[in-house]
PDB file of C-alpha atoms in Angstrom:
ATOM      1  CA  MET A   1      10.880   6.851   3.347  1.00 96.00           C
ATOM      2  CA  ARG A   2       9.463   6.840  -0.156  1.00 97.00           C
ATOM      3  CA  ILE A   3      10.913   6.623  -3.620  1.00 98.00           C
ATOM      4  CA  ARG A   4       9.066   8.719  -6.206  1.00 98.00           C
ATOM      5  CA  VAL A   5       9.645   7.656  -9.794  1.00 98.00           C
ATOM      6  CA  ALA A   6       8.816  10.062 -12.619  1.00 98.00           C
ATOM      7  CA  VAL A   7       7.938   8.135 -15.765  1.00 98.00           C
ATOM      8  CA  HIS A   8       6.399   8.539 -19.189  1.00 97.00           C
ATOM      9  CA  THR A   9       4.692   6.124 -21.543  1.00 97.00           C
ATOM     10  CA  GLU A  10       3.181   5.903 -24.993  1.00 96.00           C
ATOM     11  CA  ALA A  11       0.456   3.588 -23.682  1.00 96.00           C
ATOM     12  CA  ARG A  12      -3.074   4.965 -23.445  1.00 95.00           C
ATOM     13  CA  GLU A  13      -4.687   2.745 -20.854  1.00 95.00           C
ATOM     14  CA  LEU A  14      -4.256  -0.101 -18.392  1.00 94.00           C
ATOM     15  CA  ALA A  15      -6.621  -3.013 -18.027  1.00 89.00           C
ATOM     16  CA  TRP A  16      -8.339  -2.840 -14.643  1.00 88.00           C
ATOM     17  CA  GLU A  17      -6.648  -6.138 -13.802  1.00 88.00           C
ATOM     18  CA  SER A  18      -3.302  -4.325 -14.159  1.00 92.00           C
ATOM     19  CA  VAL A  19      -3.899  -1.169 -12.123  1.00 93.00           C
ATOM     20  CA  VAL A  20      -2.083  -2.387  -8.991  1.00 94.00           C
ATOM     21  CA  ARG A  21      -1.310  -6.069  -9.533  1.00 94.00           C
ATOM     22  CA  PRO A  22       1.983  -5.767 -11.495  1.00 96.00           C
ATOM     23  CA  GLY A  23       3.595  -3.658  -8.777  1.00 97.00           C
ATOM     24  CA  ARG A  24       4.275  -6.540  -6.419  1.00 96.00           C
ATOM     25  CA  ALA A  25       6.321  -8.488  -8.950  1.00 96.00           C
ATOM     26  CA  LEU A  26       8.115  -5.288  -9.940  1.00 97.00           C
ATOM     27  CA  VAL A  27       9.123  -4.537  -6.342  1.00 97.00           C
ATOM     28  CA  TYR A  28      10.500  -8.054  -5.843  1.00 97.00           C
ATOM     29  CA  SER A  29      12.409  -7.784  -9.119  1.00 96.00           C
ATOM     30  CA  LEU A  30      14.048  -4.609  -7.781  1.00 96.00           C
ATOM     31  CA  LEU A  31      15.105  -6.454  -4.635  1.00 97.00           C
ATOM     32  CA  GLU A  32      16.423  -9.337  -6.721  1.00 96.00           C
ATOM     33  CA  HIS A  33      18.880  -6.914  -8.337  1.00 93.00           C
ATOM     34  CA  VAL A  34      20.391  -5.483  -5.137  1.00 95.00           C
ATOM     35  CA  ALA A  35      19.233  -7.503  -2.094  1.00 96.00           C
ATOM     36  CA  PRO A  36      18.150 -10.998  -3.200  1.00 96.00           C
ATOM     37  CA  GLU A  37      18.352 -12.573   0.270  1.00 95.00           C
ATOM     38  CA  LEU A  38      16.175  -9.860   1.763  1.00 94.00           C
ATOM     39  CA  GLY A  39      13.676 -10.203  -1.053  1.00 95.00           C
ATOM     40  CA  SER A  40      13.563 -13.968  -0.621  1.00 95.00           C
ATOM     41  CA  GLU A  41      12.926 -13.638   3.116  1.00 94.00           C
ATOM     42  CA  LEU A  42      10.064 -11.192   2.617  1.00 95.00           C
ATOM     43  CA  HIS A  43       8.524 -13.240  -0.172  1.00 93.00           C
ATOM     44  CA  SER A  44       8.629 -16.565   1.640  1.00 93.00           C
ATOM     45  CA  GLN A  45       7.729 -15.657   5.218  1.00 92.00           C
ATOM     46  CA  GLY A  46       7.496 -11.924   5.877  1.00 95.00           C
ATOM     47  CA  TRP A  47       8.774 -10.509   9.153  1.00 94.00           C
ATOM     48  CA  LYS A  48       8.126 -11.771  12.635  1.00 92.00           C
ATOM     49  CA  PRO A  49       6.013 -11.926  14.650  1.00 94.00           C
ATOM     50  CA  TYR A  50       3.085 -11.699  12.192  1.00 95.00           C
ATOM     51  CA  GLY A  51       4.615 -12.338   8.779  1.00 96.00           C
ATOM     52  CA  MET A  52       3.990  -8.765   7.674  1.00 97.00           C
ATOM     53  CA  VAL A  53       5.779  -7.376   4.608  1.00 97.00           C
ATOM     54  CA  PRO A  54       6.918  -3.796   5.335  1.00 98.00           C
ATOM     55  CA  PHE A  55       6.582  -2.061   2.010  1.00 98.00           C
ATOM     56  CA  GLY A  56       3.830  -0.529  -0.052  1.00 98.00           C
ATOM     57  CA  TYR A  57       3.357   1.100  -3.427  1.00 98.00           C
ATOM     58  CA  SER A  58       0.922   3.218  -5.363  1.00 97.00           C
ATOM     59  CA  ALA A  59      -0.907   2.684  -8.600  1.00 96.00           C
ATOM     60  CA  PRO A  60       0.787   4.596 -11.441  1.00 97.00           C
ATOM     61  CA  VAL A  61      -0.791   8.051 -11.738  1.00 97.00           C
ATOM     62  CA  PHE A  62      -0.928  10.080 -14.953  1.00 96.00           C
ATOM     63  CA  ALA A  63      -2.655  13.263 -13.886  1.00 92.00           C
ATOM     64  CA  GLN A  64      -2.904  14.793 -17.371  1.00 89.00           C
ATOM     65  CA  SER A  65      -4.262  11.728 -19.128  1.00 89.00           C
ATOM     66  CA  GLY A  66      -7.871  12.596 -18.294  1.00 83.00           C
ATOM     67  CA  ARG A  67     -10.637  10.142 -17.515  1.00 80.00           C
ATOM     68  CA  ARG A  68     -12.196   7.767 -19.984  1.00 79.00           C
ATOM     69  CA  ARG A  69     -15.173   5.594 -19.183  1.00 79.00           C
ATOM     70  CA  GLY A  70     -14.395   1.937 -18.601  1.00 78.00           C
ATOM     71  CA  VAL A  71     -10.589   2.177 -18.605  1.00 84.00           C
ATOM     72  CA  TYR A  72      -7.741   3.298 -16.345  1.00 93.00           C
ATOM     73  CA  ALA A  73      -6.241   6.084 -18.430  1.00 95.00           C
ATOM     74  CA  VAL A  74      -2.468   6.555 -18.685  1.00 96.00           C
ATOM     75  CA  GLY A  75      -0.235   8.412 -21.098  1.00 95.00           C
ATOM     76  CA  GLY A  76       2.386  11.129 -21.164  1.00 95.00           C
ATOM     77  CA  ARG A  77       4.158  11.905 -17.895  1.00 97.00           C
ATOM     78  CA  GLY A  78       3.235  10.199 -14.663  1.00 98.00           C
ATOM     79  CA  VAL A  79       4.428   9.105 -11.241  1.00 98.00           C
ATOM     80  CA  TRP A  80       4.807   5.803  -9.436  1.00 98.00           C
ATOM     81  CA  GLU A  81       5.714   5.645  -5.750  1.00 98.00           C
ATOM     82  CA  LEU A  82       6.873   2.918  -3.410  1.00 98.00           C
ATOM     83  CA  GLY A  83       8.088   3.063   0.146  1.00 98.00           C
ATOM     84  CA  SER A  84       9.084   1.309   3.322  1.00 98.00           C
ATOM     85  CA  PRO A  85       9.633   2.317   6.958  1.00 98.00           C
ATOM     86  CA  VAL A  86      12.683   0.021   6.972  1.00 97.00           C
ATOM     87  CA  PRO A  87      15.758   2.024   5.865  1.00 96.00           C
ATOM     88  CA  ARG A  88      17.603  -0.887   4.238  1.00 94.00           C
ATOM     89  CA  LEU A  89      14.534  -1.741   2.167  1.00 96.00           C
ATOM     90  CA  ALA A  90      13.993   1.844   1.029  1.00 96.00           C
ATOM     91  CA  GLU A  91      17.702   2.189   0.229  1.00 96.00           C
ATOM     92  CA  ALA A  92      17.587  -1.021  -1.799  1.00 96.00           C
ATOM     93  CA  PHE A  93      14.649   0.304  -3.829  1.00 97.00           C
ATOM     94  CA  GLY A  94      16.483   3.541  -4.533  1.00 95.00           C
ATOM     95  CA  ALA A  95      19.685   1.744  -5.546  1.00 95.00           C
ATOM     96  CA  ALA A  96      17.855  -0.598  -7.916  1.00 96.00           C
ATOM     97  CA  LEU A  97      15.790   2.147  -9.529  1.00 96.00           C
ATOM     98  CA  SER A  98      18.811   4.343 -10.146  1.00 92.00           C
ATOM     99  CA  GLY A  99      20.084   1.813 -12.677  1.00 88.00           C
ATOM    100  CA  ILE A 100      16.850   0.830 -14.429  1.00 94.00           C
ATOM    101  CA  PRO A 101      15.781   2.810 -17.534  1.00 97.00           C
ATOM    102  CA  VAL A 102      12.411   1.087 -18.044  1.00 97.00           C
ATOM    103  CA  LEU A 103       9.826  -0.281 -15.609  1.00 97.00           C
ATOM    104  CA  ALA A 104       7.811  -3.252 -16.834  1.00 96.00           C
ATOM    105  CA  TRP A 105       4.322  -2.685 -15.434  1.00 97.00           C
ATOM    106  CA  GLY A 106       2.926  -5.982 -16.601  1.00 94.00           C
ATOM    107  CA  ALA A 107       2.866  -5.696 -20.390  1.00 94.00           C
ATOM    108  CA  THR A 108       3.195  -1.888 -20.295  1.00 96.00           C
ATOM    109  CA  ALA A 109       6.536  -0.069 -20.435  1.00 97.00           C
ATOM    110  CA  PHE A 110       7.122   3.015 -18.302  1.00 98.00           C
ATOM    111  CA  ILE A 111      10.270   4.962 -19.215  1.00 98.00           C
ATOM    112  CA  VAL A 112      12.057   6.238 -16.097  1.00 98.00           C
ATOM    113  CA  ASP A 113      12.771   9.987 -16.177  1.00 98.00           C
ATOM    114  CA  ALA A 114      13.855  10.660 -12.575  1.00 97.00           C
ATOM    115  CA  VAL A 115      14.077   8.994  -9.175  1.00 97.00           C
ATOM    116  CA  GLN A 116      13.568  11.060  -6.014  1.00 97.00           C
ATOM    117  CA  VAL A 117      13.847  10.147  -2.331  1.00 96.00           C
ATOM    118  CA  VAL A 118      11.022  11.631  -0.214  1.00 97.00           C
ATOM    119  CA  GLU A 119      11.383  11.824   3.564  1.00 97.00           C
ATOM    120  CA  PRO A 120       8.261  11.495   5.754  1.00 97.00           C
ATOM    121  CA  PRO A 121       6.702  14.477   7.544  1.00 97.00           C
ATOM    122  CA  SER A 122       7.843  14.988  11.134  1.00 97.00           C
ATOM    123  CA  PHE A 123       4.398  14.450  12.737  1.00 98.00           C
ATOM    124  CA  SER A 124       5.882  16.260  15.724  1.00 97.00           C
ATOM    125  CA  ALA A 125       2.417  16.996  17.154  1.00 97.00           C
ATOM    126  CA  GLY A 126       1.687  13.270  17.440  1.00 98.00           C
ATOM    127  CA  ARG A 127      -1.264  13.447  15.081  1.00 98.00           C
ATOM    128  CA  GLY A 128      -1.678  13.059  11.349  1.00 97.00           C
ATOM    129  CA  ARG A 129      -4.338  13.090   8.636  1.00 98.00           C
ATOM    130  CA  PHE A 130      -3.934  10.381   6.006  1.00 98.00           C
ATOM    131  CA  ARG A 131      -5.845   9.965   2.745  1.00 98.00           C
ATOM    132  CA  THR A 132      -5.325   6.897   0.604  1.00 98.00           C
ATOM    133  CA  SER A 133      -5.186   6.725  -3.179  1.00 97.00           C
ATOM    134  CA  THR A 134      -5.858   2.981  -3.286  1.00 96.00           C
ATOM    135  CA  PRO A 135      -8.512   1.183  -1.224  1.00 96.00           C
ATOM    136  CA  ILE A 136      -7.878   0.108   2.345  1.00 97.00           C
ATOM    137  CA  VAL A 137      -8.663  -3.573   2.782  1.00 96.00           C
ATOM    138  CA  LEU A 138      -9.303  -5.168   6.160  1.00 96.00           C
ATOM    139  CA  LYS A 139     -10.535  -8.604   7.083  1.00 92.00           C
ATOM    140  CA  GLY A 140     -12.888  -9.161   9.997  1.00 86.00           C
ATOM    141  CA  SER A 141     -13.505 -12.187  12.164  1.00 70.00           C
ATOM    142  CA  GLY A 142     -16.276 -13.613   9.967  1.00 58.00           C
ATOM    143  CA  ARG A 143     -18.264 -14.417  13.110  1.00 57.00           C
ATOM    144  CA  ASP A 144     -21.916 -13.643  13.790  1.00 54.00           C
ATOM    145  CA  GLU A 145     -23.350 -12.196  17.014  1.00 61.00           C
ATOM    146  CA  ALA A 146     -23.280 -15.667  18.556  1.00 55.00           C
ATOM    147  CA  GLY A 147     -19.580 -15.998  17.863  1.00 53.00           C
ATOM    148  CA  VAL A 148     -19.976 -18.600  15.113  1.00 49.00           C
ATOM    149  CA  ARG A 149     -17.572 -18.189  12.192  1.00 48.00           C
ATOM    150  CA  HIS A 150     -19.282 -18.294   8.795  1.00 54.00           C
ATOM    151  CA  THR A 151     -16.428 -17.237   6.521  1.00 57.00           C
ATOM    152  CA  ARG A 152     -12.709 -16.516   6.483  1.00 60.00           C
ATOM    153  CA  GLN A 153     -13.156 -13.939   3.706  1.00 63.00           C
ATOM    154  CA  ALA A 154     -14.983 -11.349   5.802  1.00 82.00           C
ATOM    155  CA  TRP A 155     -13.799  -8.197   4.052  1.00 92.00           C
ATOM    156  CA  LEU A 156     -14.805  -5.050   5.906  1.00 95.00           C
ATOM    157  CA  LEU A 157     -15.755  -1.621   4.580  1.00 95.00           C
ATOM    158  CA  PRO A 158     -15.459   1.649   6.510  1.00 94.00           C
ATOM    159  CA  GLY A 159     -18.508   2.219   8.675  1.00 92.00           C
ATOM    160  CA  GLU A 160     -19.215  -1.484   9.121  1.00 93.00           C
ATOM    161  CA  PRO A 161     -18.988  -3.210  12.511  1.00 88.00           C
ATOM    162  CA  GLU A 162     -15.405  -4.286  13.340  1.00 93.00           C
ATOM    163  CA  TRP A 163     -13.769  -1.908  10.821  1.00 96.00           C
ATOM    164  CA  ASP A 164     -12.429   0.571  13.388  1.00 97.00           C
ATOM    165  CA  VAL A 165     -11.210  -2.240  15.640  1.00 96.00           C
ATOM    166  CA  ALA A 166      -9.516  -4.056  12.760  1.00 96.00           C
ATOM    167  CA  PHE A 167      -7.908  -0.804  11.575  1.00 98.00           C
ATOM    168  CA  GLU A 168      -6.372  -0.055  14.984  1.00 97.00           C
ATOM    169  CA  HIS A 169      -5.312  -3.678  15.403  1.00 97.00           C
ATOM    170  CA  ASN A 170      -3.407  -3.470  12.117  1.00 98.00           C
ATOM    171  CA  LEU A 171      -1.689  -0.240  13.222  1.00 98.00           C
ATOM    172  CA  ARG A 172      -0.492  -1.858  16.446  1.00 98.00           C
ATOM    173  CA  ARG A 173       0.756  -4.956  14.622  1.00 97.00           C
ATOM    174  CA  LYS A 174       2.785  -2.763  12.307  1.00 98.00           C
ATOM    175  CA  ALA A 175       4.249  -0.859  15.245  1.00 98.00           C
ATOM    176  CA  GLU A 176       5.172  -4.121  16.990  1.00 97.00           C
ATOM    177  CA  THR A 177       6.755  -5.503  13.810  1.00 97.00           C
ATOM    178  CA  LEU A 178       8.952  -2.407  13.553  1.00 97.00           C
ATOM    179  CA  GLY A 179       9.717  -2.171  17.269  1.00 96.00           C
ATOM    180  CA  VAL A 180       8.200   1.303  17.704  1.00 96.00           C
ATOM    181  CA  ASP A 181       5.637   2.708  20.165  1.00 96.00           C
ATOM    182  CA  GLN A 182       2.377   0.743  19.913  1.00 96.00           C
ATOM    183  CA  ASP A 183       0.252   3.482  21.511  1.00 94.00           C
ATOM    184  CA  VAL A 184      -1.497   4.500  18.307  1.00 97.00           C
ATOM    185  CA  ALA A 185      -5.197   5.178  17.755  1.00 98.00           C
ATOM    186  CA  LEU A 186      -7.743   5.993  15.079  1.00 98.00           C
ATOM    187  CA  GLU A 187      -9.296   9.315  16.101  1.00 98.00           C
ATOM    188  CA  ARG A 188     -11.891   9.639  13.351  1.00 97.00           C
ATOM    189  CA  VAL A 189     -12.754   8.846   9.749  1.00 97.00           C
ATOM    190  CA  THR A 190     -13.218  12.098   7.824  1.00 97.00           C
ATOM    191  CA  TRP A 191     -14.010  10.781   4.327  1.00 97.00           C
ATOM    192  CA  ILE A 192     -14.970   7.481   2.686  1.00 97.00           C
ATOM    193  CA  GLY A 193     -14.703   6.814  -1.026  1.00 96.00           C
ATOM    194  CA  PRO A 194     -16.793   4.349  -3.031  1.00 95.00           C
ATOM    195  CA  LYS A 195     -16.279   0.618  -2.727  1.00 93.00           C
ATOM    196  CA  ARG A 196     -13.659  -0.651  -5.169  1.00 89.00           C
ATOM    197  CA  SER A 197     -12.062  -3.999  -5.919  1.00 84.00           C
ATOM    198  CA  PHE A 198      -8.653  -4.667  -7.478  1.00 82.00           C
ATOM    199  CA  ALA A 199      -6.969  -7.830  -8.693  1.00 78.00           C
ATOM    200  CA  VAL A 200      -3.952  -9.016  -6.712  1.00 76.00           C
ATOM    201  CA  ALA A 201      -1.353 -11.766  -6.791  1.00 66.00           C
ATOM    202  CA  GLY A 202      -0.320 -13.469  -3.570  1.00 57.00           C
ATOM    203  CA  ARG A 203       2.860 -15.193  -2.411  1.00 53.00           C
ATOM    204  CA  THR A 204       1.915 -18.404  -4.181  1.00 47.00           C
ATOM    205  CA  GLY A 205       1.061 -16.560  -7.409  1.00 48.00           C
ATOM    206  CA  ALA A 206      -2.668 -17.206  -6.982  1.00 49.00           C
ATOM    207  CA  GLY A 207      -4.903 -14.412  -8.184  1.00 57.00           C
ATOM    208  CA  GLY A 208      -8.013 -12.910  -6.708  1.00 74.00           C
ATOM    209  CA  HIS A 209      -9.782  -9.669  -5.904  1.00 84.00           C
ATOM    210  CA  LYS A 210      -9.859  -7.719  -2.663  1.00 88.00           C
ATOM    211  CA  PRO A 211     -12.594  -5.169  -1.960  1.00 90.00           C
ATOM    212  CA  GLY A 212     -12.196  -1.989   0.051  1.00 94.00           C
ATOM    213  CA  ALA A 213     -12.522   1.776  -0.093  1.00 96.00           C
ATOM    214  CA  CYS A 214     -10.246   4.779  -0.087  1.00 97.00           C
ATOM    215  CA  VAL A 215     -10.522   6.775   3.124  1.00 98.00           C
ATOM    216  CA  GLU A 216      -9.227   9.825   4.937  1.00 98.00           C
ATOM    217  CA  VAL A 217      -8.504   9.283   8.621  1.00 98.00           C
ATOM    218  CA  GLU A 218      -6.970  11.083  11.563  1.00 98.00           C
ATOM    219  CA  ILE A 219      -4.522   9.024  13.615  1.00 98.00           C
ATOM    220  CA  SER A 220      -2.733   9.854  16.861  1.00 98.00           C
ATOM    221  CA  GLY A 221       0.485   8.272  18.057  1.00 98.00           C
ATOM    222  CA  ALA A 222       4.204   8.723  18.457  1.00 97.00           C
ATOM    223  CA  PRO A 223       5.846  10.518  15.498  1.00 97.00           C
ATOM    224  CA  GLU A 224       7.869   7.414  14.575  1.00 97.00           C
ATOM    225  CA  VAL A 225       4.779   5.216  14.176  1.00 97.00           C
ATOM    226  CA  LEU A 226       2.992   7.877  12.114  1.00 98.00           C
ATOM    227  CA  GLN A 227       6.054   8.188   9.894  1.00 98.00           C
ATOM    228  CA  ALA A 228       6.112   4.411   9.549  1.00 98.00           C
ATOM    229  CA  VAL A 229       2.538   4.068   8.315  1.00 97.00           C
ATOM    230  CA  TRP A 230       3.026   7.054   5.972  1.00 98.00           C
ATOM    231  CA  SER A 231       5.889   5.128   4.353  1.00 98.00           C
ATOM    232  CA  TRP A 232       4.196   1.714   4.491  1.00 98.00           C
ATOM    233  CA  GLY A 233       0.457   2.207   3.984  1.00 98.00           C
ATOM    234  CA  LEU A 234      -2.787   1.700   5.882  1.00 98.00           C
ATOM    235  CA  GLY A 235      -4.725  -1.512   6.384  1.00 97.00           C
ATOM    236  CA  GLN A 236      -3.716  -4.920   5.091  1.00 96.00           C
ATOM    237  CA  ALA A 237      -2.163  -6.039   1.776  1.00 95.00           C
ATOM    238  CA  ASN A 238       0.082  -2.985   1.342  1.00 97.00           C
ATOM    239  CA  SER A 239       2.639  -5.159  -0.473  1.00 96.00           C
ATOM    240  CA  THR A 240       0.002  -5.763  -3.166  1.00 95.00           C
ATOM    241  CA  GLY A 241      -0.802  -2.079  -3.654  1.00 95.00           C
ATOM    242  CA  PHE A 242      -3.578  -1.396  -1.163  1.00 96.00           C
ATOM    243  CA  GLY A 243      -3.854   1.444   1.341  1.00 97.00           C
ATOM    244  CA  TRP A 244      -1.241   3.730  -0.245  1.00 98.00           C
ATOM    245  CA  VAL A 245      -1.156   7.118   1.478  1.00 98.00           C
ATOM    246  CA  ILE A 246      -1.137  10.264  -0.662  1.00 95.00           C
ATOM    247  CA  ALA A 247       1.982  12.318   0.143  1.00 75.00           C
TER     248      ALA A 247
END
């Protein structure tokens, strides 16, 4: 399930450091209003068995603001989305947003115009095509051909060795976390966007950048697992704004 928030703002641009980074703190502030214990659990340890955090969110999108070189343009009417495959999380987001007139996106104010619940597609055929609006990030083993690890920050890009394996591994971990069918597979990659890097904030508040690329992929699996990743996101770091799927 997703929550789509229609907003407007007088701001004209966001710093690139603030395109996705403020969303994580905003989501936890929503949980603090209506489900503080749940928010605390997710923030401190995630969910077993892998410590995953089952929510994701988009960057704010202002389709009519146009493009301007060197900045992330905003202004006028726009949309921000967040979602979770866990009903009580999605319901908590909806309840919190229904009573908030202004979203604080870092130092930028977004005035809330409407809040809409969006149900996932049925995926009854057991296959889906997913395109992301924010980069998918995946971390590889960091090992060379001899099996020697050289780094723990082995970020992968689509088309590189290990990417497909890491992508499917992440899908199965998500399915196991949610207790749904783990028979899910990447069928093919149909489009790859340019490499991009966004600033994030982690559980300890430490900053950093994660590189990746937007992609379009075809995935096969049980309808419930396809619905789950549609609501959650693809790849790692969904709770910091990466891998958001375009509805």
